[in-house]
Coordinates of C-alpha atoms in Angstrom, one line a residue:
M1 CA -72.8 -91.4 -34.0
T2 CA -73.9 -88.2 -35.7
D3 CA -71.5 -85.3 -35.7
M4 CA -72.9 -82.1 -34.2
I5 CA -72.1 -78.6 -35.6
R6 CA -72.0 -76.2 -32.7
C7 CA -72.0 -72.4 -32.3
V8 CA -70.4 -71.5 -29.0
S9 CA -71.3 -67.9 -28.1
P10 CA -68.5 -65.6 -27.3
I11 CA -70.7 -63.7 -25.0
D12 CA -70.7 -66.3 -22.2
G13 CA -69.2 -69.5 -23.7
S14 CA -72.6 -71.3 -23.9
V15 CA -73.7 -73.4 -26.8
Y16 CA -76.0 -71.0 -28.6
A17 CA -77.0 -73.3 -31.5
E18 CA -76.2 -76.8 -32.7
R19 CA -77.3 -78.9 -35.6
P20 CA -76.6 -82.5 -36.7
A21 CA -74.2 -82.7 -39.6
E22 CA -75.7 -84.1 -42.8
S23 CA -74.2 -87.3 -44.2
V24 CA -72.6 -87.1 -47.6
G25 CA -75.3 -89.3 -49.0
A26 CA -78.1 -87.1 -47.7
A27 CA -76.4 -84.0 -49.1
R28 CA -75.9 -85.7 -52.5
D29 CA -79.6 -86.4 -52.6
R30 CA -80.5 -82.7 -51.9
L31 CA -77.9 -81.5 -54.4
A32 CA -79.3 -83.8 -57.1
R33 CA -82.7 -82.0 -56.6
A34 CA -80.9 -78.7 -56.8
R35 CA -79.4 -79.6 -60.1
A36 CA -82.8 -80.6 -61.5
A37 CA -84.4 -77.4 -60.3
Q38 CA -81.6 -75.3 -61.8
K39 CA -82.6 -76.2 -65.4
D40 CA -86.0 -74.7 -65.0
W41 CA -84.7 -71.8 -63.0
A42 CA -82.3 -70.8 -65.8
R43 CA -85.1 -70.9 -68.4
R44 CA -87.1 -68.3 -66.5
P45 CA -86.9 -64.8 -67.9
L46 CA -84.1 -62.7 -66.4
E47 CA -86.5 -60.1 -65.1
E48 CA -88.4 -62.7 -63.2
R49 CA -85.2 -64.1 -61.6
I50 CA -84.1 -60.6 -60.6
A51 CA -87.5 -59.8 -59.0
L52 CA -87.5 -63.0 -57.1
V53 CA -84.0 -62.5 -55.8
Q54 CA -84.8 -58.9 -54.8
E55 CA -87.9 -60.2 -53.0
G56 CA -85.6 -62.6 -51.0
V57 CA -83.4 -59.8 -49.9
A58 CA -86.5 -57.8 -48.8
R59 CA -87.7 -60.8 -46.8
L60 CA -84.3 -60.9 -45.1
D61 CA -84.5 -57.2 -44.4
R62 CA -87.8 -57.6 -42.6
V63 CA -86.3 -59.8 -39.9
N64 CA -83.1 -57.7 -39.4
A65 CA -83.9 -56.8 -35.8
D66 CA -83.8 -60.5 -34.9
V67 CA -80.7 -61.0 -37.0
V68 CA -78.8 -58.3 -35.3
T69 CA -79.4 -59.9 -31.9
E70 CA -78.5 -63.3 -33.3
L71 CA -75.2 -61.9 -34.7
A72 CA -74.3 -60.6 -31.3
W73 CA -74.8 -64.0 -29.7
Q74 CA -73.1 -65.9 -32.5
M75 CA -70.0 -63.8 -33.2
G76 CA -70.0 -60.9 -30.8
R77 CA -70.8 -57.8 -32.9
P78 CA -72.4 -55.1 -30.8
V79 CA -76.1 -54.5 -31.5
R80 CA -75.6 -50.8 -31.7
Y81 CA -74.2 -51.2 -35.3
G82 CA -77.4 -52.6 -36.7
G83 CA -76.3 -55.6 -38.7
E84 CA -75.3 -55.8 -42.4
M85 CA -78.5 -55.1 -44.4
G86 CA -77.3 -51.7 -45.7
G87 CA -74.5 -53.3 -47.6
V88 CA -76.7 -56.3 -48.6
R89 CA -79.2 -53.9 -50.1
E90 CA -76.5 -51.8 -51.9
R91 CA -74.8 -54.8 -53.4
T92 CA -78.0 -56.5 -54.5
A93 CA -79.3 -53.3 -56.1
Y94 CA -76.1 -52.8 -58.0
M95 CA -75.7 -56.3 -59.3
A96 CA -79.4 -56.5 -60.2
G97 CA -79.1 -53.2 -62.1
I98 CA -76.2 -54.3 -64.3
A99 CA -77.5 -57.8 -64.9
E100 CA -79.3 -57.3 -68.2
E101 CA -76.4 -55.5 -69.8
N102 CA -73.7 -58.0 -68.6
L103 CA -75.7 -61.2 -69.2
A104 CA -76.9 -60.2 -72.7
P105 CA -75.3 -61.9 -75.7
R106 CA -72.6 -59.9 -77.4
V107 CA -73.2 -59.8 -81.1
I108 CA -70.1 -60.0 -83.2
E109 CA -71.8 -60.1 -86.7
E110 CA -75.4 -60.0 -87.8
S111 CA -75.4 -59.9 -91.6
E112 CA -77.2 -61.6 -94.5
R113 CA -74.7 -64.5 -94.3
F114 CA -73.9 -64.9 -90.6
L115 CA -75.1 -64.5 -87.1
R116 CA -72.1 -64.7 -84.7
Y117 CA -72.4 -63.9 -81.0
L118 CA -71.0 -64.8 -77.6
A119 CA -73.6 -65.8 -74.9
R120 CA -73.1 -66.4 -71.2
E121 CA -74.7 -69.5 -69.6
P122 CA -75.0 -70.3 -65.9
L123 CA -72.5 -72.8 -64.6
G124 CA -75.1 -74.9 -62.9
L125 CA -74.7 -75.5 -59.1
V126 CA -72.6 -73.0 -57.1
L127 CA -71.4 -73.7 -53.6
V128 CA -70.9 -70.8 -51.3
I129 CA -68.8 -71.4 -48.2
A130 CA -69.3 -68.4 -46.1
P131 CA -67.4 -67.1 -43.1
W132 CA -68.6 -65.9 -39.7
N133 CA -67.1 -62.4 -39.6
Y134 CA -69.6 -60.8 -42.1
P135 CA -72.0 -63.8 -42.5
Y136 CA -74.5 -62.0 -44.7
L137 CA -72.4 -59.6 -46.7
T138 CA -69.8 -62.2 -47.8
A139 CA -72.5 -64.7 -48.7
I140 CA -74.6 -62.2 -50.7
N141 CA -71.6 -61.2 -52.8
T142 CA -72.0 -64.6 -54.6
I143 CA -75.6 -65.7 -53.8
V144 CA -77.3 -62.8 -55.5
P145 CA -75.4 -62.7 -58.8
A146 CA -75.3 -66.5 -59.0
L147 CA -79.1 -66.8 -58.7
I148 CA -79.7 -63.9 -61.0
A149 CA -77.5 -65.5 -63.6
G150 CA -79.6 -68.7 -63.5
N151 CA -77.5 -70.9 -61.2
A152 CA -78.8 -72.9 -58.2
V153 CA -76.9 -72.1 -55.0
A154 CA -75.9 -74.4 -52.1
L155 CA -74.7 -72.6 -49.0
K156 CA -72.4 -74.0 -46.4
H157 CA -72.1 -71.5 -43.5
A158 CA -69.5 -71.4 -40.8
S159 CA -70.3 -73.2 -37.6
Q160 CA -69.9 -69.9 -35.7
T161 CA -72.9 -68.5 -37.6
L162 CA -75.2 -71.4 -38.1
L163 CA -78.3 -69.3 -37.9
A164 CA -77.2 -67.0 -40.8
G165 CA -77.4 -69.9 -43.2
E166 CA -80.9 -70.8 -42.0
R167 CA -82.0 -67.1 -42.2
L168 CA -80.8 -67.0 -45.8
A169 CA -82.6 -70.2 -46.6
Q170 CA -85.8 -68.8 -45.1
A171 CA -85.4 -65.6 -47.0
F172 CA -85.1 -67.5 -50.3
A173 CA -87.7 -70.1 -49.5
H174 CA -90.1 -68.6 -52.0
L175 CA -87.8 -69.7 -54.9
P176 CA -88.6 -72.9 -56.6
E177 CA -87.7 -75.9 -54.4
G178 CA -84.0 -76.8 -54.8
V179 CA -82.8 -73.5 -56.2
F180 CA -81.4 -72.5 -52.8
T181 CA -80.1 -75.1 -50.5
N182 CA -78.6 -74.6 -47.0
L183 CA -76.2 -77.4 -45.9
H184 CA -74.9 -78.4 -42.5
L185 CA -71.7 -80.1 -43.3
T186 CA -68.4 -81.1 -41.6
H187 CA -65.2 -80.1 -43.3
A188 CA -64.6 -83.7 -44.3
A189 CA -68.0 -84.1 -45.9
T190 CA -67.5 -80.8 -47.7
S191 CA -64.2 -81.9 -49.1
E192 CA -65.7 -85.3 -50.2
L193 CA -68.5 -83.6 -52.1
I194 CA -66.1 -81.2 -53.8
A195 CA -63.8 -84.0 -54.8
G196 CA -66.8 -85.9 -56.2
R197 CA -67.6 -82.9 -58.4
A198 CA -70.9 -82.2 -56.7
F199 CA -70.6 -78.5 -57.7
D200 CA -69.8 -76.4 -60.7
F201 CA -68.1 -73.5 -58.9
I202 CA -67.0 -73.0 -55.4
N203 CA -66.7 -69.6 -53.7
F204 CA -64.9 -69.6 -50.3
T205 CA -64.1 -66.8 -47.9
G206 CA -61.9 -67.8 -45.0
S207 CA -58.4 -68.8 -44.0
V208 CA -55.4 -69.5 -46.2
E209 CA -55.4 -73.1 -44.9
G210 CA -59.1 -73.4 -45.7
G211 CA -58.4 -72.2 -49.2
R212 CA -55.6 -74.8 -49.6
A213 CA -57.9 -77.5 -48.4
I214 CA -60.5 -76.6 -51.1
E215 CA -57.9 -76.5 -53.8
R216 CA -56.7 -80.0 -52.8
A217 CA -60.3 -81.3 -52.7
A218 CA -61.0 -79.8 -56.1
A219 CA -57.8 -80.9 -57.8
G220 CA -58.5 -82.8 -61.0
T221 CA -62.2 -81.9 -61.1
F222 CA -61.6 -78.8 -63.3
V223 CA -64.2 -76.9 -61.2
G224 CA -63.5 -73.2 -60.8
T225 CA -62.8 -71.7 -57.4
G226 CA -63.0 -68.2 -56.0
L227 CA -60.9 -67.8 -52.9
E228 CA -60.8 -64.7 -50.7
L229 CA -58.4 -65.7 -47.9
G230 CA -57.9 -62.6 -45.8
G231 CA -55.2 -60.0 -45.5
K232 CA -52.8 -57.8 -43.6
D233 CA -54.0 -54.5 -45.0
P234 CA -51.8 -51.5 -44.6
G235 CA -52.6 -47.8 -44.2
Y236 CA -50.0 -45.2 -45.3
V237 CA -50.3 -41.6 -44.0
R238 CA -48.3 -39.2 -46.2
A239 CA -47.0 -35.8 -44.9
D240 CA -49.8 -33.9 -46.6
A241 CA -52.6 -36.0 -45.1
N242 CA -55.5 -34.7 -43.1
L243 CA -54.3 -36.0 -39.7
D244 CA -57.6 -36.1 -37.9
A245 CA -59.5 -37.8 -40.7
A246 CA -56.7 -40.4 -41.2
V247 CA -56.7 -41.3 -37.5
D248 CA -60.5 -41.6 -37.3
V249 CA -60.9 -43.8 -40.4
L250 CA -57.8 -45.9 -40.1
M251 CA -58.5 -46.6 -36.4
D252 CA -62.1 -47.5 -37.2
G253 CA -60.8 -49.7 -39.9
A254 CA -58.5 -51.4 -37.4
M255 CA -61.0 -51.8 -34.5
Y256 CA -64.5 -52.2 -36.0
N257 CA -66.0 -55.7 -35.6
A258 CA -63.2 -56.3 -33.0
G259 CA -60.7 -56.2 -35.9
Q260 CA -62.4 -59.2 -37.6
C261 CA -62.5 -57.8 -41.1
C262 CA -60.8 -59.2 -44.1
C263 CA -60.0 -55.7 -45.3
G264 CA -59.4 -54.3 -41.8
I265 CA -56.4 -52.1 -41.2
E266 CA -53.7 -54.2 -39.5
R267 CA -50.6 -52.1 -39.9
I268 CA -50.0 -48.3 -40.4
Y269 CA -47.1 -46.5 -41.8
V270 CA -46.9 -42.7 -41.0
H271 CA -44.6 -40.1 -42.4
Q272 CA -42.1 -39.2 -39.7
S273 CA -43.3 -35.6 -39.7
L274 CA -46.8 -36.7 -38.5
F275 CA -45.8 -39.8 -36.6
D276 CA -45.9 -38.4 -33.0
P277 CA -49.3 -36.6 -33.3
F278 CA -50.8 -39.5 -35.2
V279 CA -49.7 -42.0 -32.6
E280 CA -51.0 -39.9 -29.7
K281 CA -54.4 -39.5 -31.4
A282 CA -54.6 -43.1 -32.4
A283 CA -54.0 -44.3 -28.8
A284 CA -56.6 -41.9 -27.5
W285 CA -59.1 -43.2 -30.1
A286 CA -58.6 -46.8 -29.1
S287 CA -58.7 -45.9 -25.4
G288 CA -62.1 -44.4 -25.8
L289 CA -63.7 -47.7 -26.9
R290 CA -66.0 -49.6 -24.6
L291 CA -65.4 -53.3 -24.4
G292 CA -68.4 -55.3 -23.1
N293 CA -71.5 -57.4 -23.7
P294 CA -72.5 -56.8 -27.4
L295 CA -76.2 -56.9 -26.4
E296 CA -75.7 -53.6 -24.5
K297 CA -76.2 -50.4 -26.6
A298 CA -73.3 -48.7 -24.9
T299 CA -70.8 -51.3 -26.1
T300 CA -68.6 -50.3 -29.0
L301 CA -66.2 -53.2 -28.9
G302 CA -67.6 -56.7 -28.5
P303 CA -65.8 -60.0 -27.8
M304 CA -63.9 -61.7 -30.6
A305 CA -65.9 -64.6 -32.1
N306 CA -64.0 -67.3 -30.3
R307 CA -61.6 -67.5 -27.4
R308 CA -58.9 -69.1 -29.6
F309 CA -59.0 -66.1 -31.9
A310 CA -58.3 -63.8 -28.9
E311 CA -55.5 -66.0 -27.8
T312 CA -53.8 -65.7 -31.2
V313 CA -53.8 -61.9 -30.9
R314 CA -52.7 -62.0 -27.2
G315 CA -49.8 -64.2 -28.3
Q316 CA -48.8 -61.8 -31.1
V317 CA -48.9 -58.8 -28.8
A318 CA -46.9 -60.5 -26.1
E319 CA -44.2 -61.6 -28.5
A320 CA -43.9 -58.1 -29.9
V321 CA -43.7 -56.5 -26.5
A322 CA -41.0 -59.0 -25.5
A323 CA -39.1 -58.0 -28.6
G324 CA -39.2 -54.3 -27.8
A325 CA -42.6 -53.0 -29.0
R326 CA -44.4 -50.5 -26.7
P327 CA -48.1 -50.8 -26.0
L328 CA -49.9 -47.5 -25.8
V329 CA -53.4 -48.5 -24.5
D330 CA -53.7 -49.1 -20.8
P331 CA -55.4 -52.5 -20.2
A332 CA -56.9 -51.2 -16.9
L333 CA -59.3 -49.2 -19.1
F334 CA -60.9 -52.5 -20.2
P335 CA -61.7 -54.6 -17.2
A336 CA -63.9 -56.9 -19.3
D337 CA -60.6 -58.3 -20.7
T338 CA -59.7 -60.9 -18.0
G339 CA -57.2 -62.7 -20.3
T340 CA -59.2 -65.9 -20.1
D341 CA -62.0 -65.5 -22.6
A342 CA -63.0 -63.9 -26.0
Y343 CA -63.2 -60.3 -24.6
L344 CA -60.0 -58.6 -25.8
A345 CA -58.9 -55.0 -25.1
P346 CA -57.8 -53.0 -28.1
Q347 CA -54.1 -52.3 -28.4
V348 CA -51.9 -49.9 -30.4
L349 CA -48.2 -50.8 -30.7
V350 CA -45.2 -48.7 -31.6
G351 CA -41.6 -49.7 -31.7
V352 CA -42.7 -52.5 -34.1
D353 CA -40.9 -53.8 -37.1
H354 CA -41.3 -56.6 -39.7
S355 CA -39.5 -59.2 -37.6
M356 CA -42.6 -59.3 -35.4
R357 CA -45.6 -61.5 -36.3
V358 CA -48.0 -58.7 -35.4
M359 CA -46.7 -56.8 -38.4
T360 CA -46.5 -59.7 -40.9
E361 CA -49.1 -62.3 -40.0
E362 CA -52.9 -61.8 -40.0
S363 CA -54.1 -60.8 -36.6
F364 CA -57.8 -60.5 -37.2
G365 CA -58.3 -58.7 -33.9
P366 CA -58.3 -55.3 -32.3
V367 CA -54.6 -54.5 -32.5
V368 CA -52.6 -52.4 -34.9
G369 CA -48.9 -51.6 -35.1
I370 CA -47.7 -48.2 -36.3
M371 CA -44.3 -47.4 -37.8
P372 CA -42.7 -44.1 -39.0
V373 CA -41.5 -43.9 -42.6
S374 CA -39.3 -41.4 -44.4
G375 CA -41.4 -41.2 -47.5
D376 CA -43.1 -43.1 -50.4
E377 CA -40.3 -45.4 -51.2
E378 CA -40.0 -46.8 -47.7
A379 CA -43.8 -47.0 -47.4
V380 CA -44.2 -48.9 -50.6
A381 CA -41.5 -51.4 -49.7
L382 CA -43.1 -52.0 -46.3
M383 CA -46.6 -52.3 -47.7
N384 CA -45.4 -54.9 -50.2
D385 CA -43.4 -56.9 -47.5
C386 CA -46.4 -59.1 -46.9
R387 CA -47.8 -62.5 -48.0
Y388 CA -51.3 -60.9 -48.5
G389 CA -52.7 -58.4 -50.9
L390 CA -56.3 -57.4 -50.4
T391 CA -56.6 -53.6 -49.9
A392 CA -54.2 -50.7 -49.2
S393 CA -55.3 -47.3 -47.8
I394 CA -53.3 -44.2 -48.8
W395 CA -53.9 -40.8 -47.1
T396 CA -52.9 -37.8 -49.0
G397 CA -54.3 -34.7 -50.7
D398 CA -52.6 -35.6 -54.0
V399 CA -54.7 -37.8 -56.2
A400 CA -51.9 -38.3 -58.8
A401 CA -49.5 -39.4 -56.0
A402 CA -52.1 -41.9 -54.6
A403 CA -52.6 -43.4 -58.0
E404 CA -48.8 -43.7 -58.6
I405 CA -48.2 -45.3 -55.2
G406 CA -51.2 -47.6 -55.7
A407 CA -49.8 -48.8 -59.0
R408 CA -46.7 -50.0 -57.1
V409 CA -48.5 -51.7 -54.2
E410 CA -49.3 -55.4 -54.6
T411 CA -53.0 -55.4 -53.7
G412 CA -56.5 -55.9 -55.0
T413 CA -58.0 -52.5 -54.1
V414 CA -56.3 -49.1 -53.6
F415 CA -58.1 -46.6 -51.4
M416 CA -57.4 -42.9 -51.1
N417 CA -58.7 -41.3 -47.9
R418 CA -60.9 -44.1 -47.0
A419 CA -60.6 -47.7 -45.9
D420 CA -62.5 -51.0 -45.1
Y421 CA -65.2 -50.5 -47.7
L422 CA -66.4 -52.7 -50.5
D423 CA -67.8 -50.8 -53.5
P424 CA -70.0 -53.2 -55.5
A425 CA -69.2 -51.3 -58.8
L426 CA -65.6 -52.3 -58.3
C427 CA -64.2 -55.8 -58.5
W428 CA -63.5 -57.4 -55.1
T429 CA -60.2 -59.3 -55.6
G430 CA -56.8 -59.9 -54.2
C431 CA -53.3 -61.2 -54.9
K432 CA -50.6 -63.4 -53.3
E433 CA -52.0 -65.5 -50.4
T434 CA -55.2 -63.4 -50.3
G435 CA -56.3 -65.8 -53.0
R436 CA -57.7 -65.5 -56.5
G437 CA -60.9 -64.8 -58.4
T438 CA -63.3 -61.9 -58.5
S439 CA -66.7 -61.0 -57.1
L440 CA -69.1 -58.1 -57.7
S441 CA -68.8 -55.4 -60.4
Y442 CA -69.3 -56.4 -64.1
L443 CA -66.4 -58.8 -63.7
G444 CA -68.3 -60.8 -61.1
W445 CA -70.6 -62.2 -63.8
L446 CA -67.6 -63.9 -65.5
S447 CA -66.9 -66.2 -62.5
L448 CA -70.6 -67.3 -62.3
T449 CA -71.2 -68.0 -66.0
R450 CA -69.5 -69.7 -68.9
P451 CA -69.1 -68.3 -72.4
K452 CA -70.7 -70.1 -75.3
S453 CA -69.9 -69.1 -78.9
Y454 CA -72.6 -69.2 -81.7
H455 CA -71.4 -69.2 -85.3
L456 CA -74.6 -69.4 -87.4
R457 CA -74.3 -69.5 -91.1
K458 CA -77.4 -68.3 -92.8
Q459 CA -76.4 -68.8 -96.4
L460 CA -74.4 -71.5 -98.0
P461 CA -71.9 -70.6 -100.9
G462 CA -73.3 -70.7 -104.3

């Protein structure tokens, strides 16, 4: 009996899309064709590859109106926000713009006797395992530079966003056959293919447990992995911060996409001199959201992608309240949250501490805990008291202080006076249980290519 991969819509609990899972044998056949196609693709001039990849992104952009509606049905993001193409275009343009410089050979010596240089070659076949929360942005981070560098790409998308994988395959259908392959695979089949060394690099964005499963499958294959496994990102509001700006940006970072952002703000530490006004404004900010059907333009907060995700957050909040935390957002303002489905009201908690899961474990939902701190030392200690390290947001008017604090925080990106943003010129990376590897920036090319050294002797002695 064939396994079915299903997307259950958080809007109404219906099956929005389903596809039969491919067998391992069928997938291997398609991947063999991808490997064969990659050789010719890599031999094409770089400028041709860049132009063809940019054309694929433009093709995707042309169907964005349909994609936005599909995203609402698949994972609940309100249509008012317009999808992900702004970031897709920005990241594509940047990586395409720096490709020639970063993929060019680096000449060490060119003399009468020797030509010595370092070249970068494509790895071969890159597997992208993409998540549902930003199904286009997260995938594009690897797809675009991998293709430009001369790799073939296989995409395995999350079941919650089945149609995103198909949309990307349609967008890149003009590439030579096999260069881009969309796969419908079960977790078991994916692991079997990885263990059989079907790929030359694996990029995964998802849960810590998912990352561990990929590492186990890849053990002994010597295949590289890039693992971005989420976070529990902190915001720190110093005494000299712009209060209104800090509230607006940090709360947006906590609540946007129903809190389902890898680099969303999940905990906030506020200098005690600003704590009371910050908390009052934050609660009012969250109370002003409108929870409802993401297909309606007035909706600012859609359902979580799956009921079980909402139940995780409900459990964390209930445990915290039972332990003494105080919720500041009146649930009566959000009648769409019946407590039985994926629609979850936002919540702001005070009276929290690090004995509570809501302050230490990833929530990935529209809840944030806020604690007062006496100053930088306490804030740094609390920010570092975490298994994850993706981003940290520091709010201050002092650039030197932000840099000094950032140097002490165990994280991949330090923000000052902003949050929840990915700059393609800067490396996207993390530490601790957030995972390992890099994407975007000039460093992103290093993950998707291998070095080759050339030591060419022009003249023999004598």
